[in-house]
Amino acid sequence: MSESRTAPEALTEAVPPPARAADAREMAAAFVAALDPPPSPTAVQDLLLVVSELVTNAVRHAGSVTGLAFGADERALYVRVTDPSAERPRERAPDLTGAGGGFGWPLILRLAGKVTVRKHRDSGKAVLVALAR
């Protein structure tokens, strides 16, 4: 995590929250398609990958996604995923068989300019990721 950025004042909430990573990728693609000027192709690919991993992790480890929001400013793209678990993401040894995962969180940390994990509501968490635009 190299650069320190704060989220834009307003994030666009996806309603309803996605139940699957594929739905979240479609929402992310629609969000960036409406931006002017458009982000770089690399930024779009990074956003789609990060959104997919965040939503997959929320579904796998917390049971569901309770919110998905996007934002952008002249320097960054932002995504926030909320879920019902207060447990913070953690790195795990990758399972090379593919059954146990362990690849998503390190990938998110590598692609992100900044990652913030905060308490959300009474029992959940919000993960906010900033990516270079």
PDB file of C-alpha atoms in Angstrom:
ATOM      1  CA  MET A   1       0.000   0.000   0.000  1.00  0.00           C
ATOM      2  CA  SER A   2       1.877   2.971  -1.232  1.00  0.00           C
ATOM      3  CA  GLU A   3      -0.191   6.141  -1.472  1.00  0.00           C
ATOM      4  CA  SER A   4      -2.456   7.567   1.172  1.00  0.00           C
ATOM      5  CA  ARG A   5      -5.800   8.725  -0.194  1.00  0.00           C
ATOM      6  CA  THR A   6      -9.070   9.479   1.448  1.00  0.00           C
ATOM      7  CA  ALA A   7     -12.376   8.444  -0.051  1.00  0.00           C
ATOM      8  CA  PRO A   8     -14.420  10.979  -1.955  1.00  0.00           C
ATOM      9  CA  GLU A   9     -17.214  12.597   0.020  1.00  0.00           C
ATOM     10  CA  ALA A  10     -19.901  10.654  -1.839  1.00  0.00           C
ATOM     11  CA  LEU A  11     -19.873   7.012  -2.811  1.00  0.00           C
ATOM     12  CA  THR A  12     -22.537   5.603  -5.137  1.00  0.00           C
ATOM     13  CA  GLU A  13     -24.270   2.714  -3.384  1.00  0.00           C
ATOM     14  CA  ALA A  14     -25.163  -0.355  -5.456  1.00  0.00           C
ATOM     15  CA  VAL A  15     -28.735  -1.365  -4.679  1.00  0.00           C
ATOM     16  CA  PRO A  16     -29.393  -4.117  -3.890  1.00  0.00           C
ATOM     17  CA  PRO A  17     -25.995  -5.399  -2.747  1.00  0.00           C
ATOM     18  CA  PRO A  18     -24.691  -8.200  -4.949  1.00  0.00           C
ATOM     19  CA  ALA A  19     -24.953 -11.811  -3.878  1.00  0.00           C
ATOM     20  CA  ARG A  20     -22.234 -12.961  -6.287  1.00  0.00           C
ATOM     21  CA  ALA A  21     -18.873 -11.677  -7.482  1.00  0.00           C
ATOM     22  CA  ALA A  22     -20.103 -11.717 -11.096  1.00  0.00           C
ATOM     23  CA  ASP A  23     -22.915  -9.305 -10.191  1.00  0.00           C
ATOM     24  CA  ALA A  24     -20.431  -7.026  -8.419  1.00  0.00           C
ATOM     25  CA  ARG A  25     -18.144  -6.986 -11.465  1.00  0.00           C
ATOM     26  CA  GLU A  26     -21.094  -5.949 -13.663  1.00  0.00           C
ATOM     27  CA  MET A  27     -21.909  -3.116 -11.238  1.00  0.00           C
ATOM     28  CA  ALA A  28     -18.272  -1.992 -11.204  1.00  0.00           C
ATOM     29  CA  ALA A  29     -18.075  -2.076 -14.999  1.00  0.00           C
ATOM     30  CA  ALA A  30     -21.244   0.022 -15.277  1.00  0.00           C
ATOM     31  CA  PHE A  31     -19.850   2.527 -12.775  1.00  0.00           C
ATOM     32  CA  VAL A  32     -16.550   3.059 -14.607  1.00  0.00           C
ATOM     33  CA  ALA A  33     -18.269   3.158 -18.012  1.00  0.00           C
ATOM     34  CA  ALA A  34     -20.089   6.306 -16.877  1.00  0.00           C
ATOM     35  CA  LEU A  35     -16.927   8.145 -15.753  1.00  0.00           C
ATOM     36  CA  ASP A  36     -15.574  11.082 -17.762  1.00  0.00           C
ATOM     37  CA  PRO A  37     -12.702  11.035 -18.325  1.00  0.00           C
ATOM     38  CA  PRO A  38     -12.580   7.267 -18.316  1.00  0.00           C
ATOM     39  CA  PRO A  39     -10.022   5.521 -16.110  1.00  0.00           C
ATOM     40  CA  SER A  40      -7.098   3.714 -17.684  1.00  0.00           C
ATOM     41  CA  PRO A  41      -7.719   0.154 -18.896  1.00  0.00           C
ATOM     42  CA  THR A  42      -5.341  -1.092 -16.176  1.00  0.00           C
ATOM     43  CA  ALA A  43      -7.325   0.747 -13.497  1.00  0.00           C
ATOM     44  CA  VAL A  44     -10.557  -0.809 -14.765  1.00  0.00           C
ATOM     45  CA  GLN A  45      -9.040  -4.308 -14.730  1.00  0.00           C
ATOM     46  CA  ASP A  46      -7.671  -3.740 -11.223  1.00  0.00           C
ATOM     47  CA  LEU A  47     -11.054  -2.477  -9.997  1.00  0.00           C
ATOM     48  CA  LEU A  48     -12.901  -5.485 -11.430  1.00  0.00           C
ATOM     49  CA  LEU A  49     -10.422  -7.877  -9.825  1.00  0.00           C
ATOM     50  CA  VAL A  50     -10.498  -6.131  -6.433  1.00  0.00           C
ATOM     51  CA  VAL A  51     -14.313  -5.972  -6.419  1.00  0.00           C
ATOM     52  CA  SER A  52     -14.500  -9.651  -7.291  1.00  0.00           C
ATOM     53  CA  GLU A  53     -12.104 -10.621  -4.503  1.00  0.00           C
ATOM     54  CA  LEU A  54     -13.753  -8.378  -1.882  1.00  0.00           C
ATOM     55  CA  VAL A  55     -17.213  -9.748  -2.627  1.00  0.00           C
ATOM     56  CA  THR A  56     -15.978 -13.344  -2.781  1.00  0.00           C
ATOM     57  CA  ASN A  57     -14.279 -12.899   0.598  1.00  0.00           C
ATOM     58  CA  ALA A  58     -17.387 -11.315   2.145  1.00  0.00           C
ATOM     59  CA  VAL A  59     -19.602 -14.144   0.933  1.00  0.00           C
ATOM     60  CA  ARG A  60     -17.120 -16.872   1.880  1.00  0.00           C
ATOM     61  CA  HIS A  61     -16.048 -15.576   5.287  1.00  0.00           C
ATOM     62  CA  ALA A  62     -18.939 -13.375   6.465  1.00  0.00           C
ATOM     63  CA  GLY A  63     -21.896 -15.057   4.762  1.00  0.00           C
ATOM     64  CA  SER A  64     -23.012 -12.117   2.611  1.00  0.00           C
ATOM     65  CA  VAL A  65     -22.397  -8.639   1.283  1.00  0.00           C
ATOM     66  CA  THR A  66     -24.473  -5.964   3.031  1.00  0.00           C
ATOM     67  CA  GLY A  67     -23.304  -3.075   0.863  1.00  0.00           C
ATOM     68  CA  LEU A  68     -21.265  -2.192  -2.213  1.00  0.00           C
ATOM     69  CA  ALA A  69     -20.358   1.367  -3.164  1.00  0.00           C
ATOM     70  CA  PHE A  70     -18.134   3.048  -5.740  1.00  0.00           C
ATOM     71  CA  GLY A  71     -16.536   6.455  -6.000  1.00  0.00           C
ATOM     72  CA  ALA A  72     -13.987   8.298  -8.070  1.00  0.00           C
ATOM     73  CA  ASP A  73     -12.014  11.488  -8.122  1.00  0.00           C
ATOM     74  CA  GLU A  74      -9.369  12.790 -10.501  1.00  0.00           C
ATOM     75  CA  ARG A  75      -6.672  10.505  -9.040  1.00  0.00           C
ATOM     76  CA  ALA A  76      -8.392   7.374  -7.744  1.00  0.00           C
ATOM     77  CA  LEU A  77     -11.198   4.854  -7.963  1.00  0.00           C
ATOM     78  CA  TYR A  78     -12.802   3.697  -4.725  1.00  0.00           C
ATOM     79  CA  VAL A  79     -14.781   0.649  -3.739  1.00  0.00           C
ATOM     80  CA  ARG A  80     -16.354  -0.093  -0.368  1.00  0.00           C
ATOM     81  CA  VAL A  81     -17.718  -3.507   0.556  1.00  0.00           C
ATOM     82  CA  THR A  82     -19.567  -4.055   3.809  1.00  0.00           C
ATOM     83  CA  ASP A  83     -20.459  -7.365   5.409  1.00  0.00           C
ATOM     84  CA  PRO A  84     -22.021  -8.588   8.666  1.00  0.00           C
ATOM     85  CA  SER A  85     -18.804  -9.893  10.278  1.00  0.00           C
ATOM     86  CA  ALA A  86     -16.630  -7.818  12.604  1.00  0.00           C
ATOM     87  CA  GLU A  87     -13.669 -10.117  11.905  1.00  0.00           C
ATOM     88  CA  ARG A  88     -10.939  -8.249  10.047  1.00  0.00           C
ATOM     89  CA  PRO A  89      -9.489  -9.726   6.858  1.00  0.00           C
ATOM     90  CA  ARG A  90      -6.243 -11.581   7.385  1.00  0.00           C
ATOM     91  CA  GLU A  91      -3.620 -13.191   5.259  1.00  0.00           C
ATOM     92  CA  ARG A  92      -3.667 -16.971   5.206  1.00  0.00           C
ATOM     93  CA  ALA A  93      -1.343 -19.461   3.619  1.00  0.00           C
ATOM     94  CA  PRO A  94      -2.578 -19.955   0.049  1.00  0.00           C
ATOM     95  CA  ASP A  95      -4.172 -23.334  -0.638  1.00  0.00           C
ATOM     96  CA  LEU A  96      -2.577 -24.491  -3.882  1.00  0.00           C
ATOM     97  CA  THR A  97      -5.381 -27.010  -4.428  1.00  0.00           C
ATOM     98  CA  GLY A  98      -7.805 -24.093  -4.808  1.00  0.00           C
ATOM     99  CA  ALA A  99     -10.198 -25.371  -2.165  1.00  0.00           C
ATOM    100  CA  GLY A 100      -9.231 -23.084   0.714  1.00  0.00           C
ATOM    101  CA  GLY A 101      -8.343 -19.838  -1.020  1.00  0.00           C
ATOM    102  CA  GLY A 102      -5.793 -17.556   0.595  1.00  0.00           C
ATOM    103  CA  PHE A 103      -4.963 -15.588  -2.569  1.00  0.00           C
ATOM    104  CA  GLY A 104      -7.540 -12.774  -2.537  1.00  0.00           C
ATOM    105  CA  TRP A 105      -6.502 -10.581   0.379  1.00  0.00           C
ATOM    106  CA  PRO A 106      -2.799 -10.400  -0.601  1.00  0.00           C
ATOM    107  CA  LEU A 107      -3.873  -9.564  -4.151  1.00  0.00           C
ATOM    108  CA  ILE A 108      -6.128  -6.750  -2.915  1.00  0.00           C
ATOM    109  CA  LEU A 109      -3.300  -5.341  -0.785  1.00  0.00           C
ATOM    110  CA  ARG A 110      -0.910  -5.470  -3.724  1.00  0.00           C
ATOM    111  CA  LEU A 111      -3.221  -3.679  -6.169  1.00  0.00           C
ATOM    112  CA  ALA A 112      -4.527  -1.056  -3.751  1.00  0.00           C
ATOM    113  CA  GLY A 113      -3.113   2.386  -3.131  1.00  0.00           C
ATOM    114  CA  LYS A 114      -4.765   2.252   0.289  1.00  0.00           C
ATOM    115  CA  VAL A 115      -6.964  -0.204   2.196  1.00  0.00           C
ATOM    116  CA  THR A 116      -8.981   0.803   5.240  1.00  0.00           C
ATOM    117  CA  VAL A 117     -10.978  -1.625   7.385  1.00  0.00           C
ATOM    118  CA  ARG A 118     -13.482  -0.087   9.795  1.00  0.00           C
ATOM    119  CA  LYS A 119     -16.301  -1.172  12.039  1.00  0.00           C
ATOM    120  CA  HIS A 120     -19.638  -0.846  10.245  1.00  0.00           C
ATOM    121  CA  ARG A 121     -22.858  -0.563  12.179  1.00  0.00           C
ATOM    122  CA  ASP A 122     -23.168  -2.758  15.268  1.00  0.00           C
ATOM    123  CA  SER A 123     -21.481  -5.948  14.207  1.00  0.00           C
ATOM    124  CA  GLY A 124     -20.078  -5.687  10.700  1.00  0.00           C
ATOM    125  CA  LYS A 125     -17.144  -4.152   8.883  1.00  0.00           C
ATOM    126  CA  ALA A 126     -16.477  -1.976   5.863  1.00  0.00           C
ATOM    127  CA  VAL A 127     -13.445  -2.450   3.632  1.00  0.00           C
ATOM    128  CA  LEU A 128     -12.582   0.636   1.592  1.00  0.00           C
ATOM    129  CA  VAL A 129     -10.028   0.306  -1.194  1.00  0.00           C
ATOM    130  CA  ALA A 130      -8.487   3.128  -3.212  1.00  0.00           C
ATOM    131  CA  LEU A 131      -6.946   2.312  -6.595  1.00  0.00           C
ATOM    132  CA  ALA A 132      -4.926   4.558  -8.880  1.00  0.00           C
ATOM    133  CA  ARG A 133      -7.127   5.878 -11.677  1.00  0.00           C
TER     134      ARG A 133
END
